[in-house]
GROMACS .gro file of C-alpha atoms in nm:
model
  242
    1MET     CA    1   5.153   3.890   4.155
    2THR     CA    2   5.252   3.523   4.123
    3ASP     CA    3   5.557   3.404   3.932
    4ARG     CA    4   5.337   3.262   3.659
    5SER     CA    5   5.137   3.581   3.611
    6LEU     CA    6   5.462   3.778   3.608
    7ASP     CA    7   5.611   3.547   3.343
    8LEU     CA    8   5.299   3.587   3.129
    9LEU     CA    9   5.317   3.964   3.164
   10ILE     CA   10   5.685   3.963   3.069
   11ASP     CA   11   5.616   3.749   2.760
   12GLU     CA   12   5.331   3.976   2.652
   13VAL     CA   13   5.546   4.288   2.694
   14VAL     CA   14   5.838   4.136   2.502
   15LEU     CA   15   5.607   4.016   2.222
   16GLY     CA   16   5.433   4.353   2.206
   17LEU     CA   17   5.097   4.215   2.312
   18ALA     CA   18   5.067   4.400   2.642
   19SER     CA   19   4.885   4.728   2.683
   20GLU     CA   20   5.075   5.049   2.742
   21ALA     CA   21   4.969   5.047   3.107
   22ASP     CA   22   5.096   4.691   3.162
   23THR     CA   23   5.422   4.770   2.982
   24ALA     CA   24   5.479   5.077   3.198
   25ARG     CA   25   5.399   4.877   3.510
   26LEU     CA   26   5.651   4.606   3.417
   27GLU     CA   27   5.920   4.862   3.334
   28GLU     CA   28   5.863   5.019   3.674
   29LEU     CA   29   5.893   4.680   3.847
   30ALA     CA   30   6.214   4.601   3.657
   31ALA     CA   31   6.362   4.935   3.762
   32ARG     CA   32   6.295   4.858   4.129
   33ASP     CA   33   6.365   4.482   4.132
   34PRO     CA   34   6.684   4.342   3.978
   35GLU     CA   35   6.531   3.994   3.960
   36VAL     CA   36   6.238   4.122   3.749
   37ALA     CA   37   6.486   4.309   3.533
   38ALA     CA   38   6.688   3.988   3.483
   39ARG     CA   39   6.377   3.790   3.386
   40LEU     CA   40   6.273   4.061   3.144
   41ALA     CA   41   6.620   4.057   2.982
   42SER     CA   42   6.612   3.675   2.961
   43ALA     CA   43   6.274   3.686   2.786
   44ARG     CA   44   6.402   3.940   2.534
   45ASP     CA   45   6.702   3.719   2.460
   46ARG     CA   46   6.473   3.416   2.421
   47PHE     CA   47   6.243   3.590   2.173
   48ALA     CA   48   6.521   3.776   1.991
   49PRO     CA   49   6.543   3.524   1.701
   50LEU     CA   50   6.171   3.566   1.644
   51ASP     CA   51   6.204   3.944   1.635
   52GLU     CA   52   6.476   3.920   1.372
   53THR     CA   53   6.252   3.725   1.130
   54ALA     CA   54   5.946   3.947   1.153
   55ASP     CA   55   5.875   4.304   1.059
   56ASP     CA   56   5.781   4.538   1.337
   57LEU     CA   57   5.418   4.622   1.267
   58PRO     CA   58   5.214   4.838   1.501
   59LEU     CA   59   4.885   4.705   1.635
   60PRO     CA   60   4.573   4.865   1.487
   61ASP     CA   61   4.409   5.141   1.683
   62GLY     CA   62   4.165   5.006   1.941
   63PHE     CA   63   4.292   4.647   1.899
   64TRP     CA   64   4.332   4.587   2.270
   65ASP     CA   65   3.990   4.737   2.347
   66ARG     CA   66   3.832   4.490   2.107
   67LEU     CA   67   4.041   4.195   2.226
   68ALA     CA   68   4.007   4.244   2.601
   69PRO     CA   69   3.632   4.160   2.624
   70ARG     CA   70   3.693   3.835   2.434
   71LEU     CA   71   3.965   3.735   2.680
   72ASP     CA   72   3.760   3.823   2.987
   73VAL     CA   73   3.573   3.491   3.007
   74SER     CA   74   3.470   3.317   3.329
   75GLU     CA   75   3.649   2.987   3.387
   76GLU     CA   76   3.331   2.830   3.526
   77LYS     CA   77   3.125   2.909   3.215
   78PRO     CA   78   3.311   2.865   2.887
   79PRO     CA   79   3.187   3.072   2.594
   80ALA     CA   80   2.936   2.913   2.363
   81PRO     CA   81   3.088   2.803   2.032
   82GLU     CA   82   3.043   3.042   1.747
   83ARG     CA   83   2.775   2.938   1.501
   84GLU     CA   84   2.940   3.125   1.219
   85THR     CA   85   3.305   3.199   1.142
   86ALA     CA   86   3.460   3.423   0.882
   87GLY     CA   87   3.471   3.254   0.546
   88ALA     CA   88   3.265   2.953   0.655
   89GLU     CA   89   2.901   2.872   0.721
   90VAL     CA   90   2.800   2.620   0.985
   91ILE     CA   91   2.469   2.449   0.906
   92ASP     CA   92   2.255   2.314   1.189
   93LEU     CA   93   2.149   1.966   1.074
   94ALA     CA   94   1.906   1.902   1.361
   95PRO     CA   95   1.597   2.033   1.174
   96LEU     CA   96   1.696   1.834   0.865
   97ARG     CA   97   1.736   1.515   1.069
   98ALA     CA   98   1.393   1.574   1.227
   99ARG     CA   99   1.234   1.618   0.883
  100LEU     CA  100   1.407   1.306   0.751
  101THR     CA  101   1.276   1.108   1.051
  102ARG     CA  102   0.922   1.230   0.986
  103TRP     CA  103   0.953   1.151   0.614
  104ARG     CA  104   1.085   0.802   0.690
  105TYR     CA  105   0.803   0.736   0.938
  106ALA     CA  106   0.543   0.866   0.692
  107ALA     CA  107   0.687   0.646   0.414
  108VAL     CA  108   0.686   0.330   0.630
  109THR     CA  109   0.334   0.406   0.755
  110GLY     CA  110   0.214   0.466   0.399
  111ILE     CA  111   0.364   0.138   0.275
  112ALA     CA  112   0.208  -0.055   0.564
  113ALA     CA  113  -0.132   0.107   0.500
  114SER     CA  114  -0.105   0.028   0.126
  115LEU     CA  115  -0.024  -0.337   0.194
  116LEU     CA  116  -0.313  -0.367   0.439
  117LEU     CA  117  -0.551  -0.206   0.189
  118ALA     CA  118  -0.431  -0.439  -0.086
  119CYS     CA  119  -0.486  -0.744   0.135
  120LEU     CA  120  -0.834  -0.632   0.235
  121LEU     CA  121  -0.922  -0.548  -0.126
  122GLY     CA  122  -0.795  -0.883  -0.252
  123TRP     CA  123  -0.984  -1.071   0.017
  124SER     CA  124  -1.305  -0.877  -0.054
  125LEU     CA  125  -1.274  -0.956  -0.427
  126LEU     CA  126  -1.233  -1.326  -0.355
  127MET     CA  127  -1.523  -1.352  -0.111
  128PRO     CA  128  -1.880  -1.350  -0.237
  129SER     CA  129  -2.025  -1.026  -0.099
  130ASP     CA  130  -2.386  -1.138  -0.145
  131PRO     CA  131  -2.407  -1.520  -0.142
  132LEU     CA  132  -2.679  -1.656  -0.363
  133VAL     CA  133  -2.709  -1.978  -0.162
  134VAL     CA  134  -2.592  -2.101   0.178
  135ALA     CA  135  -2.547  -2.464   0.286
  136VAL     CA  136  -2.466  -2.615   0.625
  137LEU     CA  137  -2.272  -2.940   0.583
  138LEU     CA  138  -2.346  -3.213   0.839
  139ASP     CA  139  -2.143  -3.524   0.921
  140ASP     CA  140  -2.291  -3.874   0.968
  141ARG     CA  141  -2.380  -3.785   1.328
  142GLY     CA  142  -2.580  -3.483   1.220
  143GLU     CA  143  -2.328  -3.230   1.351
  144ALA     CA  144  -2.242  -2.918   1.149
  145ILE     CA  145  -1.885  -2.933   1.026
  146ALA     CA  146  -1.877  -2.657   0.762
  147LEU     CA  147  -2.067  -2.357   0.623
  148VAL     CA  148  -2.073  -2.303   0.245
  149GLU     CA  149  -2.165  -1.969   0.085
  150SER     CA  150  -2.169  -1.944  -0.294
  151GLY     CA  151  -2.222  -1.641  -0.515
  152PRO     CA  152  -2.370  -1.603  -0.864
  153ASP     CA  153  -2.028  -1.662  -1.025
  154ASN     CA  154  -1.972  -1.976  -0.814
  155THR     CA  155  -1.710  -1.810  -0.598
  156THR     CA  156  -1.757  -2.018  -0.284
  157ARG     CA  157  -1.647  -1.953   0.070
  158VAL     CA  158  -1.602  -2.267   0.280
  159THR     CA  159  -1.587  -2.202   0.654
  160LEU     CA  160  -1.489  -2.503   0.862
  161LEU     CA  161  -1.672  -2.514   1.194
  162GLU     CA  162  -1.428  -2.761   1.348
  163ARG     CA  163  -1.079  -2.881   1.270
  164PRO     CA  164  -1.121  -3.216   1.094
  165ASP     CA  165  -0.895  -3.514   1.147
  166VAL     CA  166  -0.765  -3.555   0.792
  167PRO     CA  167  -0.616  -3.903   0.733
  168SER     CA  168  -0.245  -3.913   0.651
  169GLY     CA  169  -0.171  -3.873   0.280
  170GLN     CA  170  -0.518  -3.738   0.203
  171VAL     CA  171  -0.676  -3.399   0.148
  172MET     CA  172  -1.023  -3.247   0.172
  173GLN     CA  173  -1.200  -3.181  -0.158
  174VAL     CA  174  -1.518  -2.976  -0.201
  175TRP     CA  175  -1.790  -3.086  -0.444
  176THR     CA  176  -2.124  -2.966  -0.574
  177LYS     CA  177  -2.398  -3.092  -0.811
  178PRO     CA  178  -2.518  -2.804  -1.030
  179GLU     CA  179  -2.776  -3.041  -1.184
  180ASP     CA  180  -2.970  -3.294  -0.983
  181ASP     CA  181  -2.919  -3.567  -1.242
  182GLY     CA  182  -2.565  -3.464  -1.336
  183PRO     CA  183  -2.226  -3.569  -1.190
  184PRO     CA  184  -2.058  -3.395  -0.895
  185VAL     CA  185  -1.819  -3.116  -0.991
  186SER     CA  186  -1.506  -3.030  -0.790
  187LEU     CA  187  -1.489  -2.676  -0.652
  188GLY     CA  188  -1.131  -2.720  -0.526
  189LEU     CA  189  -0.914  -2.855  -0.247
  190LEU     CA  190  -0.877  -2.750   0.115
  191SER     CA  191  -0.510  -2.846   0.101
  192THR     CA  192  -0.412  -2.658   0.415
  193GLY     CA  193  -0.696  -2.805   0.620
  194LEU     CA  194  -0.828  -2.454   0.683
  195SER     CA  195  -1.122  -2.243   0.567
  196ARG     CA  196  -1.074  -2.077   0.227
  197VAL     CA  197  -1.245  -1.922  -0.074
  198LEU     CA  198  -1.273  -2.136  -0.388
  199SER     CA  199  -1.346  -2.014  -0.739
  200VAL     CA  200  -1.448  -2.217  -1.044
  201GLU     CA  201  -1.567  -2.108  -1.388
  202GLY     CA  202  -1.811  -2.256  -1.637
  203LEU     CA  203  -2.086  -2.358  -1.395
  204PRO     CA  204  -2.442  -2.230  -1.390
  205GLU     CA  205  -2.555  -2.010  -1.105
  206PRO     CA  206  -2.603  -2.204  -0.782
  207HIS     CA  207  -2.964  -2.263  -0.681
  208PRO     CA  208  -3.158  -2.370  -0.372
  209ALA     CA  209  -3.147  -2.744  -0.294
  210GLN     CA  210  -2.810  -2.775  -0.474
  211LEU     CA  211  -2.593  -3.042  -0.311
  212TYR     CA  212  -2.257  -2.956  -0.154
  213GLU     CA  213  -2.020  -3.200   0.014
  214ILE     CA  214  -1.663  -3.248   0.133
  215THR     CA  215  -1.480  -3.577   0.092
  216PHE     CA  216  -1.136  -3.713   0.182
  217GLU     CA  217  -0.934  -3.776  -0.134
  218PRO     CA  218  -0.573  -3.876  -0.211
  219ALA     CA  219  -0.316  -3.596  -0.197
  220GLY     CA  220  -0.358  -3.383  -0.510
  221GLY     CA  221  -0.728  -3.457  -0.538
  222SER     CA  222  -0.949  -3.732  -0.672
  223PRO     CA  223  -0.778  -3.934  -0.949
  224THR     CA  224  -1.113  -3.986  -1.126
  225ASN     CA  225  -1.238  -3.625  -1.089
  226LEU     CA  226  -1.531  -3.774  -0.896
  227PRO     CA  227  -1.573  -3.830  -0.521
  228THR     CA  228  -1.399  -4.150  -0.416
  229GLY     CA  229  -1.330  -4.115  -0.044
  230PRO     CA  230  -1.533  -4.100   0.275
  231ILE     CA  231  -1.773  -3.808   0.308
  232LEU     CA  232  -1.678  -3.561   0.581
  233GLY     CA  233  -2.003  -3.366   0.550
  234LYS     CA  234  -2.283  -3.277   0.307
  235GLY     CA  235  -2.586  -3.052   0.283
  236LEU     CA  236  -2.839  -2.888   0.053
  237ALA     CA  237  -2.821  -2.518  -0.028
  238LYS     CA  238  -3.080  -2.266   0.090
  239GLU     CA  239  -3.147  -1.919  -0.036
  240PRO     CA  240  -3.061  -1.669   0.241
  241VAL     CA  241  -3.330  -1.430   0.361
  242THR     CA  242  -3.228  -1.069   0.285
   0.00000   0.00000   0.00000
């Protein structure tokens, strides 16, 4: 027995925590070894003030038998922490965190899908699904520079076939002539220099041989509401074969 294990045994005996067998063994050692007897007496003197402040209560029957297995734990493998303790409930939050992660992912995915659907729906509403007429606009060299598709309500999709060199301070404006002997009517501006869908109200349905053209106008559009600038391209509408 090492000095440390002997000191622990002495403390347990003095405090009344040792089993009857360990107490008898220590008493036997003290009777044979004066040094053990002196250490036992010193421990009793050290714990005497504590004894005077506490009532002497016997341990419950079988206490040591229940306590010993809990103390017999391997040093290499510490006991797993108790999930539940008396008077308290420990809640495992891992499943909750997993559910919250799935809910968050589902919410973000749903929002993204909703936005995409809204964009596609908006674009489909703006674009003529069944164009009534189609026109290919040609420049002065006879090269196609834009494709125009117009529906019964004069919603018109203008698809540029090449990126035009728009003069500084000017903008592209799209025109049509609903009536052969009438004035040109503006369908709108291509202010970004890119293809777009234009919508105008109050015009009759487009018809075959209707004129479409794109001109360069001052920023903000023609000041006279009639074409004033150079023509980028023009063409006559045709009815598509369906």
